[in-house]
Amino acid sequence: MRKPCWGLLLLLAAAPAWAQAWQVDYAHSTLAFTNAYQTVEYTGQFRRFTAAIDYDPADLAQAKFDVTVDIASLDTHMAERDHAALGADFLDAAKFPKARFVTTAFHESANGEVLADGTLTLRGITKPVTLTVKFVPHGTSATLDVTAQLKRLDFGIGAGQWADPSMIGDGVTVHGHLVLRAGH
Amino acid sequence: MPLRSTDAGWGALVRAFHWLIALMILVQAIIGLSMVGMGVTPAKVRVFALHKSIGMTILALVLLRIAWRSSERRPVDPPAMPRWQRRAARAVHLALYGLILAIPCSGWWFNSASGAPLVWFGWLRLPGLGGYDPFWKPRALLLHQSLVALLAALLVLHVGAALWHHFRQRDDVLRRMLRGAPKQHGGA
C-alpha cells in the first residue's frame, strides 16, 4: 500500500499549484474606473496592465494578486481629458509611470463576500486598499471581477487647486474584469 | 404699466424680455471673449460653466419670449417710415430671433461634441446634443463663433437704427421699448 500513498501525496502537492496560477486573457480583460466631473459620471480604463493571479476559492490563504498598471495607457474616451489627467496636476505619468497593487491577505466577510486586502502604490503614495472579489470558474477558465473604492485625494491626484470634490469627485470606483485561463 | 403691448407701445413683459436678454447677451460676450484665452485652471472651468448656464437661460427666455410674442400685437410703425425700412426692420428682428435661438444651441452642440458636462448653475443636469465627437467639435465651435459674429453685425444695425429713430427721426421707436406707450397716447 505504500506506492499508491506516495502517488496520492505527489498529486495533492502538485494540485494546488496547478489550480491556483492563472493566465490572464488581456484581450478580454478590462481595468476600468468611474469618477465624476462637475457631478457628471464618466468612465475610463487603463489599456495596459499585467496581473499575476494565484487564486483558488477553496484555499484563500494561498491566494495572491499582483497587478502593475501602465498609467500612460489611460483612456477616458476623450483625448483632451486623457492629456490633462496624465499631467503633473493629476496622475503625473511622467514621474509615476506605474501603479501597483499587491494583496496581503484574503478573507471572507460576514455576508460571504471574498475580500482581498492589499496595498496600492499610486502616484508614489502607498495606501491600504480592499478589493471585493467575485470569482466564477468555468471549467479550465474563470472570470474574476474585483471592485474597490478609492479616494483620489488620498493619492494626491489633483490635490491643490483641483481638490474641490464638486468639480472632480474624490471617490473613484475601480472595477477590474479579468478573464482567466488555467495556467501551469 | 400694462403687461400687454398696444398699438402705441410695448407691454412690460416684452420690454422685460428685451432688456434682460440684451443684458445677458452683453455679459455672455464679455465672458465668452475673455474665457477662451484662459489657461486650464479651476477658474476657467467655473467661468465656462457660468457661460453655459447663462446661455441656457437665454435659450429658455427666448423660447418664452417667442411664445409670449405669438399672442401679442406689435405697436404700429411711425407713419413716416418708408416701406423698405419697415421690411428691413422686420428682417433684422427675425434674424435676431433666429440667432439668439441658434447661438445657445450651437454652444450646446459644441459642449456636447467636446464631451463636457452641462449642469445648469451646478444644479440641473442637461442632456447632451449628441455625444463626444472630435470631428464635429471644431465645426460646432466655428458655427458658434460665426453666429456670434453675425449677431454682432446685426446688433450694429439694430442699435444704430434705434438711435437713428430716437435722435434723428425723433420718433417713439426707442422710447416705447424703454418706457412702453408714450403718455400722450394713453396707456390702453
mmCIF file of C-alpha atoms in Angstrom:
data_model
loop_
_atom_site.group_PDB
_atom_site.id
_atom_site.type_symbol
_atom_site.label_atom_id
_atom_site.label_comp_id
_atom_site.label_asym_id
_atom_site.label_seq_id
_atom_site.Cartn_x
_atom_site.Cartn_y
_atom_site.Cartn_z
ATOM 1 C CA MET A 1 0.000 0.000 0.000
ATOM 2 C CA ARG A 2 2.988 2.300 0.171
ATOM 3 C CA LYS A 3 3.320 3.182 -3.509
ATOM 4 C CA PRO A 4 -0.228 4.458 -4.118
ATOM 5 C CA CYS A 5 0.102 6.609 -0.970
ATOM 6 C CA TRP A 6 3.168 8.380 -2.335
ATOM 7 C CA GLY A 7 1.467 8.907 -5.657
ATOM 8 C CA LEU A 8 -1.552 10.446 -3.967
ATOM 9 C CA LEU A 9 0.652 12.718 -1.891
ATOM 10 C CA LEU A 10 2.511 13.853 -5.002
ATOM 11 C CA LEU A 11 -0.781 14.575 -6.719
ATOM 12 C CA LEU A 12 -2.056 16.556 -3.713
ATOM 13 C CA ALA A 13 1.174 18.534 -3.564
ATOM 14 C CA ALA A 14 1.027 19.320 -7.272
ATOM 15 C CA ALA A 15 -2.708 20.050 -7.477
ATOM 16 C CA PRO A 16 -2.838 23.426 -5.636
ATOM 17 C CA ALA A 17 -0.054 24.874 -7.757
ATOM 18 C CA TRP A 18 -1.847 23.769 -10.905
ATOM 19 C CA ALA A 19 -5.215 25.048 -9.767
ATOM 20 C CA GLN A 20 -4.087 28.422 -8.425
ATOM 21 C CA ALA A 21 -1.981 30.047 -11.086
ATOM 22 C CA TRP A 22 -3.977 31.663 -13.877
ATOM 23 C CA GLN A 23 -3.051 33.244 -17.165
ATOM 24 C CA VAL A 24 -4.870 36.484 -17.868
ATOM 25 C CA ASP A 25 -6.544 36.791 -21.251
ATOM 26 C CA TYR A 26 -5.798 40.504 -21.677
ATOM 27 C CA ALA A 27 -7.761 40.794 -24.920
ATOM 28 C CA HIS A 28 -10.934 40.114 -22.938
ATOM 29 C CA SER A 29 -9.982 41.769 -19.654
ATOM 30 C CA THR A 30 -10.520 45.378 -18.590
ATOM 31 C CA LEU A 31 -9.358 47.602 -15.766
ATOM 32 C CA ALA A 32 -11.901 50.397 -15.598
ATOM 33 C CA PHE A 33 -12.902 53.145 -13.195
ATOM 34 C CA THR A 34 -15.708 55.622 -12.643
ATOM 35 C CA ASN A 35 -15.332 59.169 -11.369
ATOM 36 C CA ALA A 36 -17.392 62.354 -11.620
ATOM 37 C CA TYR A 37 -16.543 65.649 -13.342
ATOM 38 C CA GLN A 38 -18.813 68.554 -12.375
ATOM 39 C CA THR A 39 -21.077 65.940 -10.758
ATOM 40 C CA VAL A 40 -21.464 64.048 -14.059
ATOM 41 C CA GLU A 41 -20.078 60.488 -14.039
ATOM 42 C CA TYR A 42 -17.589 59.332 -16.650
ATOM 43 C CA THR A 43 -15.658 56.118 -17.064
ATOM 44 C CA GLY A 44 -12.107 55.419 -18.062
ATOM 45 C CA GLN A 45 -9.797 52.473 -18.286
ATOM 46 C CA PHE A 46 -6.167 51.527 -18.329
ATOM 47 C CA ARG A 47 -5.478 49.662 -21.552
ATOM 48 C CA ARG A 48 -2.191 48.117 -20.410
ATOM 49 C CA PHE A 49 -1.670 46.274 -17.167
ATOM 50 C CA THR A 50 -0.180 42.983 -16.050
ATOM 51 C CA ALA A 51 -1.718 40.791 -13.402
ATOM 52 C CA ALA A 52 -0.262 37.740 -11.689
ATOM 53 C CA ILE A 53 -3.269 35.884 -10.291
ATOM 54 C CA ASP A 54 -2.953 32.963 -7.911
ATOM 55 C CA TYR A 55 -6.413 32.088 -6.746
ATOM 56 C CA ASP A 56 -8.265 29.020 -5.527
ATOM 57 C CA PRO A 57 -11.593 29.797 -3.838
ATOM 58 C CA ALA A 58 -11.046 26.740 -1.619
ATOM 59 C CA ASP A 59 -7.640 27.937 -0.459
ATOM 60 C CA LEU A 60 -7.739 31.679 0.135
ATOM 61 C CA ALA A 61 -4.641 31.514 2.336
ATOM 62 C CA GLN A 62 -2.544 30.826 -0.776
ATOM 63 C CA ALA A 63 -4.249 33.436 -2.974
ATOM 64 C CA LYS A 64 -2.250 36.374 -4.284
ATOM 65 C CA PHE A 65 -2.835 39.176 -6.786
ATOM 66 C CA ASP A 66 -0.002 41.325 -8.063
ATOM 67 C CA VAL A 67 -1.125 43.926 -10.575
ATOM 68 C CA THR A 68 1.001 46.550 -12.311
ATOM 69 C CA VAL A 69 -0.725 49.285 -14.293
ATOM 70 C CA ASP A 70 0.803 51.339 -17.085
ATOM 71 C CA ILE A 71 -0.538 54.785 -16.180
ATOM 72 C CA ALA A 72 0.094 56.251 -19.649
ATOM 73 C CA SER A 73 -2.371 53.719 -21.100
ATOM 74 C CA LEU A 74 -5.233 55.757 -19.585
ATOM 75 C CA ASP A 75 -8.240 56.037 -21.886
ATOM 76 C CA THR A 76 -11.251 58.096 -20.796
ATOM 77 C CA HIS A 77 -12.654 58.194 -24.345
ATOM 78 C CA MET A 78 -11.648 61.842 -24.681
ATOM 79 C CA ALA A 79 -8.153 62.823 -25.790
ATOM 80 C CA GLU A 80 -8.166 66.217 -24.036
ATOM 81 C CA ARG A 81 -9.217 64.683 -20.720
ATOM 82 C CA ASP A 82 -6.591 61.931 -21.022
ATOM 83 C CA HIS A 83 -3.932 64.542 -21.661
ATOM 84 C CA ALA A 84 -4.989 66.613 -18.643
ATOM 85 C CA ALA A 85 -5.334 63.573 -16.363
ATOM 86 C CA LEU A 86 -1.827 62.345 -17.209
ATOM 87 C CA GLY A 87 -0.294 65.760 -16.480
ATOM 88 C CA ALA A 88 1.610 66.792 -13.370
ATOM 89 C CA ASP A 89 -1.507 68.089 -11.545
ATOM 90 C CA PHE A 90 -3.168 64.679 -11.690
ATOM 91 C CA LEU A 91 -1.623 61.251 -12.346
ATOM 92 C CA ASP A 92 1.755 62.697 -13.358
ATOM 93 C CA ALA A 93 2.544 59.768 -15.633
ATOM 94 C CA ALA A 94 5.983 61.143 -16.486
ATOM 95 C CA LYS A 95 7.107 60.936 -12.868
ATOM 96 C CA PHE A 96 4.985 57.966 -11.766
ATOM 97 C CA PRO A 97 4.584 55.737 -14.832
ATOM 98 C CA LYS A 98 3.364 52.658 -12.939
ATOM 99 C CA ALA A 99 0.817 51.889 -10.261
ATOM 100 C CA ARG A 100 0.960 48.596 -8.392
ATOM 101 C CA PHE A 101 -1.480 46.676 -6.250
ATOM 102 C CA VAL A 102 -0.326 43.670 -4.213
ATOM 103 C CA THR A 103 -2.585 41.665 -1.935
ATOM 104 C CA THR A 104 -1.594 40.983 1.644
ATOM 105 C CA ALA A 105 -4.479 38.792 2.872
ATOM 106 C CA PHE A 106 -7.768 37.323 1.678
ATOM 107 C CA HIS A 107 -10.746 36.740 3.922
ATOM 108 C CA GLU A 108 -14.459 36.181 3.772
ATOM 109 C CA SER A 109 -16.829 38.822 5.089
ATOM 110 C CA ALA A 110 -19.876 38.046 7.243
ATOM 111 C CA ASN A 111 -22.150 38.068 4.182
ATOM 112 C CA GLY A 112 -19.939 35.604 2.324
ATOM 113 C CA GLU A 113 -18.107 38.073 0.057
ATOM 114 C CA VAL A 114 -14.428 37.467 -0.519
ATOM 115 C CA LEU A 115 -12.322 40.497 0.338
ATOM 116 C CA ALA A 116 -8.721 40.987 -0.664
ATOM 117 C CA ASP A 117 -6.698 43.355 1.475
ATOM 118 C CA GLY A 118 -3.689 44.833 -0.192
ATOM 119 C CA THR A 119 -1.599 47.881 -0.772
ATOM 120 C CA LEU A 120 -1.910 50.199 -3.726
ATOM 121 C CA THR A 121 1.000 52.349 -4.778
ATOM 122 C CA LEU A 122 -0.277 55.150 -6.968
ATOM 123 C CA ARG A 123 1.444 58.430 -7.776
ATOM 124 C CA GLY A 124 4.219 57.424 -5.366
ATOM 125 C CA ILE A 125 1.862 57.025 -2.404
ATOM 126 C CA THR A 126 1.157 53.627 -0.834
ATOM 127 C CA LYS A 127 -2.157 53.081 0.940
ATOM 128 C CA PRO A 128 -4.147 50.039 2.042
ATOM 129 C CA VAL A 129 -6.967 49.158 -0.361
ATOM 130 C CA THR A 130 -9.508 46.342 -0.078
ATOM 131 C CA LEU A 131 -10.983 44.643 -3.131
ATOM 132 C CA THR A 132 -14.278 42.844 -3.290
ATOM 133 C CA VAL A 133 -13.593 39.625 -5.213
ATOM 134 C CA LYS A 134 -16.080 37.706 -7.328
ATOM 135 C CA PHE A 135 -14.609 34.572 -8.874
ATOM 136 C CA VAL A 136 -16.637 32.407 -11.245
ATOM 137 C CA PRO A 137 -14.944 29.251 -12.613
ATOM 138 C CA HIS A 138 -15.974 27.827 -15.987
ATOM 139 C CA GLY A 139 -14.029 24.549 -16.371
ATOM 140 C CA THR A 140 -10.483 25.478 -17.338
ATOM 141 C CA SER A 141 -11.248 29.200 -17.445
ATOM 142 C CA ALA A 142 -12.733 31.646 -14.990
ATOM 143 C CA THR A 143 -13.831 35.247 -14.639
ATOM 144 C CA LEU A 144 -12.574 37.402 -11.836
ATOM 145 C CA ASP A 145 -14.388 40.653 -11.063
ATOM 146 C CA VAL A 146 -12.865 42.934 -8.478
ATOM 147 C CA THR A 147 -14.096 46.312 -7.263
ATOM 148 C CA ALA A 148 -12.530 48.857 -4.968
ATOM 149 C CA GLN A 149 -13.397 52.327 -3.714
ATOM 150 C CA LEU A 150 -10.538 54.790 -3.742
ATOM 151 C CA LYS A 151 -10.255 58.455 -2.888
ATOM 152 C CA ARG A 152 -8.160 60.311 -5.449
ATOM 153 C CA LEU A 153 -7.010 62.856 -2.874
ATOM 154 C CA ASP A 154 -5.522 60.036 -0.733
ATOM 155 C CA PHE A 155 -3.039 59.635 -3.557
ATOM 156 C CA GLY A 156 -2.535 63.328 -4.239
ATOM 157 C CA ILE A 157 -4.328 63.172 -7.606
ATOM 158 C CA GLY A 158 -5.487 66.706 -8.336
ATOM 159 C CA ALA A 159 -4.542 67.964 -4.904
ATOM 160 C CA GLY A 160 -4.185 71.732 -4.547
ATOM 161 C CA GLN A 161 -6.198 73.870 -6.944
ATOM 162 C CA TRP A 162 -8.209 70.905 -8.296
ATOM 163 C CA ALA A 163 -9.068 69.480 -4.848
ATOM 164 C CA ASP A 164 -12.695 70.742 -4.884
ATOM 165 C CA PRO A 165 -14.730 67.497 -4.994
ATOM 166 C CA SER A 166 -17.732 69.283 -6.537
ATOM 167 C CA MET A 167 -15.585 69.869 -9.621
ATOM 168 C CA ILE A 168 -13.816 66.495 -9.703
ATOM 169 C CA GLY A 169 -15.298 63.845 -7.432
ATOM 170 C CA ASP A 170 -12.993 62.479 -4.744
ATOM 171 C CA GLY A 171 -14.450 58.982 -4.944
ATOM 172 C CA VAL A 172 -13.202 56.650 -7.653
ATOM 173 C CA THR A 173 -14.736 53.220 -8.155
ATOM 174 C CA VAL A 174 -12.298 50.784 -9.715
ATOM 175 C CA HIS A 175 -13.622 47.734 -11.492
ATOM 176 C CA GLY A 176 -11.386 45.024 -12.874
ATOM 177 C CA HIS A 177 -12.853 42.320 -15.085
ATOM 178 C CA LEU A 178 -10.364 39.572 -15.808
ATOM 179 C CA VAL A 179 -10.831 36.526 -17.985
ATOM 180 C CA LEU A 180 -8.561 33.793 -16.709
ATOM 181 C CA ARG A 181 -7.253 30.663 -18.390
ATOM 182 C CA ALA A 182 -5.796 27.763 -16.436
ATOM 183 C CA GLY A 183 -2.052 28.248 -16.176
ATOM 184 C CA HIS A 184 0.742 25.888 -15.244
ATOM 185 C CA MET B 1 -47.858 99.932 -16.725
ATOM 186 C CA PRO B 2 -49.748 97.432 -18.941
ATOM 187 C CA LEU B 3 -48.368 93.922 -19.235
ATOM 188 C CA ARG B 4 -49.533 93.537 -22.833
ATOM 189 C CA SER B 5 -48.401 95.529 -25.828
ATOM 190 C CA THR B 6 -50.723 98.044 -27.512
ATOM 191 C CA ASP B 7 -50.675 99.860 -30.858
ATOM 192 C CA ALA B 8 -48.820 102.680 -29.106
ATOM 193 C CA GLY B 9 -46.118 100.831 -27.204
ATOM 194 C CA TRP B 10 -44.582 97.629 -25.970
ATOM 195 C CA GLY B 11 -46.014 95.883 -22.886
ATOM 196 C CA ALA B 12 -43.994 95.450 -19.722
ATOM 197 C CA LEU B 13 -43.302 91.775 -20.353
ATOM 198 C CA VAL B 14 -41.944 92.281 -23.886
ATOM 199 C CA ARG B 15 -39.706 95.069 -22.589
ATOM 200 C CA ALA B 16 -38.511 92.911 -19.703
ATOM 201 C CA PHE B 17 -37.649 90.096 -22.120
ATOM 202 C CA HIS B 18 -35.876 92.511 -24.462
ATOM 203 C CA TRP B 19 -33.663 94.210 -21.895
ATOM 204 C CA LEU B 20 -32.985 91.136 -19.773
ATOM 205 C CA ILE B 21 -31.862 89.146 -22.809
ATOM 206 C CA ALA B 22 -29.872 92.133 -24.099
ATOM 207 C CA LEU B 23 -28.053 92.407 -20.762
ATOM 208 C CA MET B 24 -27.363 88.680 -20.673
ATOM 209 C CA ILE B 25 -26.025 88.730 -24.243
ATOM 210 C CA LEU B 26 -23.665 91.544 -23.238
ATOM 211 C CA VAL B 27 -22.471 89.553 -20.213
ATOM 212 C CA GLN B 28 -22.078 86.445 -22.407
ATOM 213 C CA ALA B 29 -19.990 88.372 -24.923
ATOM 214 C CA ILE B 30 -17.664 89.680 -22.217
ATOM 215 C CA ILE B 31 -17.315 86.248 -20.571
ATOM 216 C CA GLY B 32 -17.042 84.428 -23.900
ATOM 217 C CA LEU B 33 -14.337 86.684 -25.314
ATOM 218 C CA SER B 34 -12.255 86.673 -22.129
ATOM 219 C CA MET B 35 -12.527 82.983 -21.219
ATOM 220 C CA VAL B 36 -11.093 81.465 -24.383
ATOM 221 C CA GLY B 37 -7.536 82.581 -23.631
ATOM 222 C CA MET B 38 -7.508 81.279 -20.054
ATOM 223 C CA GLY B 39 -5.125 78.527 -19.001
ATOM 224 C CA VAL B 40 -6.560 75.215 -17.780
ATOM 225 C CA THR B 41 -7.418 76.064 -14.181
ATOM 226 C CA PRO B 42 -10.466 75.514 -11.952
ATOM 227 C CA ALA B 43 -11.294 79.195 -12.552
ATOM 228 C CA LYS B 44 -11.574 78.509 -16.282
ATOM 229 C CA VAL B 45 -13.855 75.530 -15.634
ATOM 230 C CA ARG B 46 -16.080 77.727 -13.459
ATOM 231 C CA VAL B 47 -16.178 80.560 -15.980
ATOM 232 C CA PHE B 48 -17.101 78.128 -18.771
ATOM 233 C CA ALA B 49 -19.788 76.618 -16.539
ATOM 234 C CA LEU B 50 -21.177 80.112 -15.927
ATOM 235 C CA HIS B 51 -21.146 80.921 -19.668
ATOM 236 C CA LYS B 52 -23.035 77.687 -20.401
ATOM 237 C CA SER B 53 -25.568 78.327 -17.625
ATOM 238 C CA ILE B 54 -26.288 81.880 -18.807
ATOM 239 C CA GLY B 55 -26.513 80.627 -22.403
ATOM 240 C CA MET B 56 -29.091 78.009 -21.466
ATOM 241 C CA THR B 57 -31.009 80.688 -19.543
ATOM 242 C CA ILE B 58 -31.044 82.895 -22.645
ATOM 243 C CA LEU B 59 -32.333 79.974 -24.715
ATOM 244 C CA ALA B 60 -35.176 79.373 -22.250
ATOM 245 C CA LEU B 61 -36.022 83.092 -22.104
ATOM 246 C CA VAL B 62 -36.052 83.373 -25.905
ATOM 247 C CA LEU B 63 -38.455 80.432 -26.166
ATOM 248 C CA LEU B 64 -40.734 82.033 -23.565
ATOM 249 C CA ARG B 65 -40.412 85.372 -25.331
ATOM 250 C CA ILE B 66 -41.436 83.859 -28.687
ATOM 251 C CA ALA B 67 -44.378 82.092 -27.046
ATOM 252 C CA TRP B 68 -45.491 85.374 -25.455
ATOM 253 C CA ARG B 69 -44.946 87.413 -28.620
ATOM 254 C CA SER B 70 -47.096 84.979 -30.612
ATOM 255 C CA SER B 71 -50.119 86.162 -28.613
ATOM 256 C CA GLU B 72 -49.156 89.845 -28.737
ATOM 257 C CA ARG B 73 -49.825 92.645 -31.199
ATOM 258 C CA ARG B 74 -46.891 94.807 -32.213
ATOM 259 C CA PRO B 75 -47.078 98.579 -31.874
ATOM 260 C CA VAL B 76 -47.686 100.362 -35.161
ATOM 261 C CA ASP B 77 -44.692 101.754 -37.025
ATOM 262 C CA PRO B 78 -44.202 105.528 -37.170
ATOM 263 C CA PRO B 79 -46.327 106.786 -40.079
ATOM 264 C CA ALA B 80 -43.371 108.487 -41.739
ATOM 265 C CA MET B 81 -41.428 105.232 -42.005
ATOM 266 C CA PRO B 82 -40.992 104.097 -45.625
ATOM 267 C CA ARG B 83 -41.891 100.575 -46.670
ATOM 268 C CA TRP B 84 -38.304 99.405 -47.227
ATOM 269 C CA GLN B 85 -37.402 100.430 -43.689
ATOM 270 C CA ARG B 86 -40.352 98.520 -42.256
ATOM 271 C CA ARG B 87 -39.273 95.468 -44.242
ATOM 272 C CA ALA B 88 -35.625 95.852 -43.241
ATOM 273 C CA ALA B 89 -36.595 96.219 -39.576
ATOM 274 C CA ARG B 90 -38.775 93.060 -39.722
ATOM 275 C CA ALA B 91 -35.976 91.128 -41.463
ATOM 276 C CA VAL B 92 -33.380 92.179 -38.890
ATOM 277 C CA HIS B 93 -35.732 91.381 -35.986
ATOM 278 C CA LEU B 94 -36.468 87.952 -37.451
ATOM 279 C CA ALA B 95 -32.762 87.292 -37.960
ATOM 280 C CA LEU B 96 -32.020 88.405 -34.375
ATOM 281 C CA TYR B 97 -34.604 85.967 -33.034
ATOM 282 C CA GLY B 98 -33.097 83.211 -35.183
ATOM 283 C CA LEU B 99 -29.600 83.998 -33.925
ATOM 284 C CA ILE B 100 -30.431 84.207 -30.237
ATOM 285 C CA LEU B 101 -32.018 80.767 -30.605
ATOM 286 C CA ALA B 102 -29.237 79.315 -32.753
ATOM 287 C CA ILE B 103 -26.278 80.662 -30.744
ATOM 288 C CA PRO B 104 -27.125 78.884 -27.463
ATOM 289 C CA CYS B 105 -27.985 75.740 -29.436
ATOM 290 C CA SER B 106 -24.637 75.812 -31.277
ATOM 291 C CA GLY B 107 -22.868 76.314 -27.937
ATOM 292 C CA TRP B 108 -24.805 73.410 -26.507
ATOM 293 C CA TRP B 109 -23.802 71.293 -29.503
ATOM 294 C CA PHE B 110 -20.136 72.341 -29.157
ATOM 295 C CA ASN B 111 -20.244 71.477 -25.454
ATOM 296 C CA SER B 112 -21.704 68.062 -26.231
ATOM 297 C CA ALA B 113 -19.192 67.360 -29.015
ATOM 298 C CA SER B 114 -16.461 68.340 -26.528
ATOM 299 C CA GLY B 115 -17.791 65.704 -24.132
ATOM 300 C CA ALA B 116 -18.143 68.378 -21.450
ATOM 301 C CA PRO B 117 -20.850 68.223 -18.808
ATOM 302 C CA LEU B 118 -23.695 70.727 -18.772
ATOM 303 C CA VAL B 119 -25.118 71.355 -15.326
ATOM 304 C CA TRP B 120 -27.262 74.498 -15.177
ATOM 305 C CA PHE B 121 -25.840 76.637 -12.355
ATOM 306 C CA GLY B 122 -24.449 73.473 -10.755
ATOM 307 C CA TRP B 123 -27.962 72.303 -10.116
ATOM 308 C CA LEU B 124 -29.819 70.893 -13.139
ATOM 309 C CA ARG B 125 -28.064 68.414 -15.370
ATOM 310 C CA LEU B 126 -28.960 68.886 -19.041
ATOM 311 C CA PRO B 127 -28.536 66.178 -21.678
ATOM 312 C CA GLY B 128 -26.017 66.435 -24.497
ATOM 313 C CA LEU B 129 -26.929 67.154 -28.121
ATOM 314 C CA GLY B 130 -25.163 64.069 -29.434
ATOM 315 C CA GLY B 131 -22.111 62.698 -27.690
ATOM 316 C CA TYR B 132 -18.392 63.436 -27.703
ATOM 317 C CA ASP B 133 -17.277 63.806 -31.297
ATOM 318 C CA PRO B 134 -13.796 65.100 -32.124
ATOM 319 C CA PHE B 135 -14.788 65.512 -35.794
ATOM 320 C CA TRP B 136 -17.728 67.846 -35.170
ATOM 321 C CA LYS B 137 -16.232 69.620 -32.142
ATOM 322 C CA PRO B 138 -14.184 72.237 -34.080
ATOM 323 C CA ARG B 139 -17.004 72.653 -36.616
ATOM 324 C CA ALA B 140 -19.548 73.305 -33.867
ATOM 325 C CA LEU B 141 -17.204 75.880 -32.339
ATOM 326 C CA LEU B 142 -16.724 77.581 -35.721
ATOM 327 C CA LEU B 143 -20.501 77.708 -36.154
ATOM 328 C CA HIS B 144 -20.943 79.162 -32.651
ATOM 329 C CA GLN B 145 -18.326 81.850 -33.290
ATOM 330 C CA SER B 146 -19.635 82.652 -36.783
ATOM 331 C CA LEU B 147 -23.171 83.091 -35.494
ATOM 332 C CA VAL B 148 -21.862 85.387 -32.751
ATOM 333 C CA ALA B 149 -20.015 87.469 -35.370
ATOM 334 C CA LEU B 150 -23.223 87.691 -37.402
ATOM 335 C CA LEU B 151 -25.157 88.722 -34.284
ATOM 336 C CA ALA B 152 -22.599 91.456 -33.582
ATOM 337 C CA ALA B 153 -23.011 92.784 -37.144
ATOM 338 C CA LEU B 154 -26.817 92.758 -36.926
ATOM 339 C CA LEU B 155 -26.710 94.427 -33.499
ATOM 340 C CA VAL B 156 -24.781 97.305 -35.053
ATOM 341 C CA LEU B 157 -27.723 97.733 -37.451
ATOM 342 C CA HIS B 158 -30.335 97.200 -34.713
ATOM 343 C CA VAL B 159 -28.798 99.600 -32.177
ATOM 344 C CA GLY B 160 -27.822 102.053 -34.904
ATOM 345 C CA ALA B 161 -31.389 102.109 -36.250
ATOM 346 C CA ALA B 162 -32.832 102.572 -32.741
ATOM 347 C CA LEU B 163 -30.527 105.544 -32.089
ATOM 348 C CA TRP B 164 -31.270 106.976 -35.546
ATOM 349 C CA HIS B 165 -35.010 106.775 -34.831
ATOM 350 C CA HIS B 166 -34.557 108.449 -31.462
ATOM 351 C CA PHE B 167 -32.083 111.231 -32.252
ATOM 352 C CA ARG B 168 -32.610 111.904 -35.965
ATOM 353 C CA GLN B 169 -36.244 110.978 -36.605
ATOM 354 C CA ARG B 170 -37.232 111.967 -33.055
ATOM 355 C CA ASP B 171 -39.976 109.325 -33.041
ATOM 356 C CA ASP B 172 -41.123 106.913 -30.298
ATOM 357 C CA VAL B 173 -39.421 103.728 -31.557
ATOM 358 C CA LEU B 174 -36.755 103.582 -28.832
ATOM 359 C CA ARG B 175 -38.851 105.277 -26.169
ATOM 360 C CA ARG B 176 -41.640 102.716 -26.402
ATOM 361 C CA MET B 177 -39.144 99.899 -25.826
ATOM 362 C CA LEU B 178 -37.767 101.800 -22.826
ATOM 363 C CA ARG B 179 -40.928 103.078 -21.225
ATOM 364 C CA GLY B 180 -43.824 101.461 -23.072
ATOM 365 C CA ALA B 181 -46.616 103.581 -24.536
ATOM 366 C CA PRO B 182 -45.926 107.358 -24.527
ATOM 367 C CA LYS B 183 -48.097 109.306 -22.107
ATOM 368 C CA GLN B 184 -49.899 111.444 -24.719
ATOM 369 C CA HIS B 185 -51.358 108.303 -26.328
ATOM 370 C CA GLY B 186 -52.686 106.978 -23.047
ATOM 371 C CA GLY B 187 -52.000 103.575 -21.563
ATOM 372 C CA ALA B 188 -54.843 101.489 -23.115
#
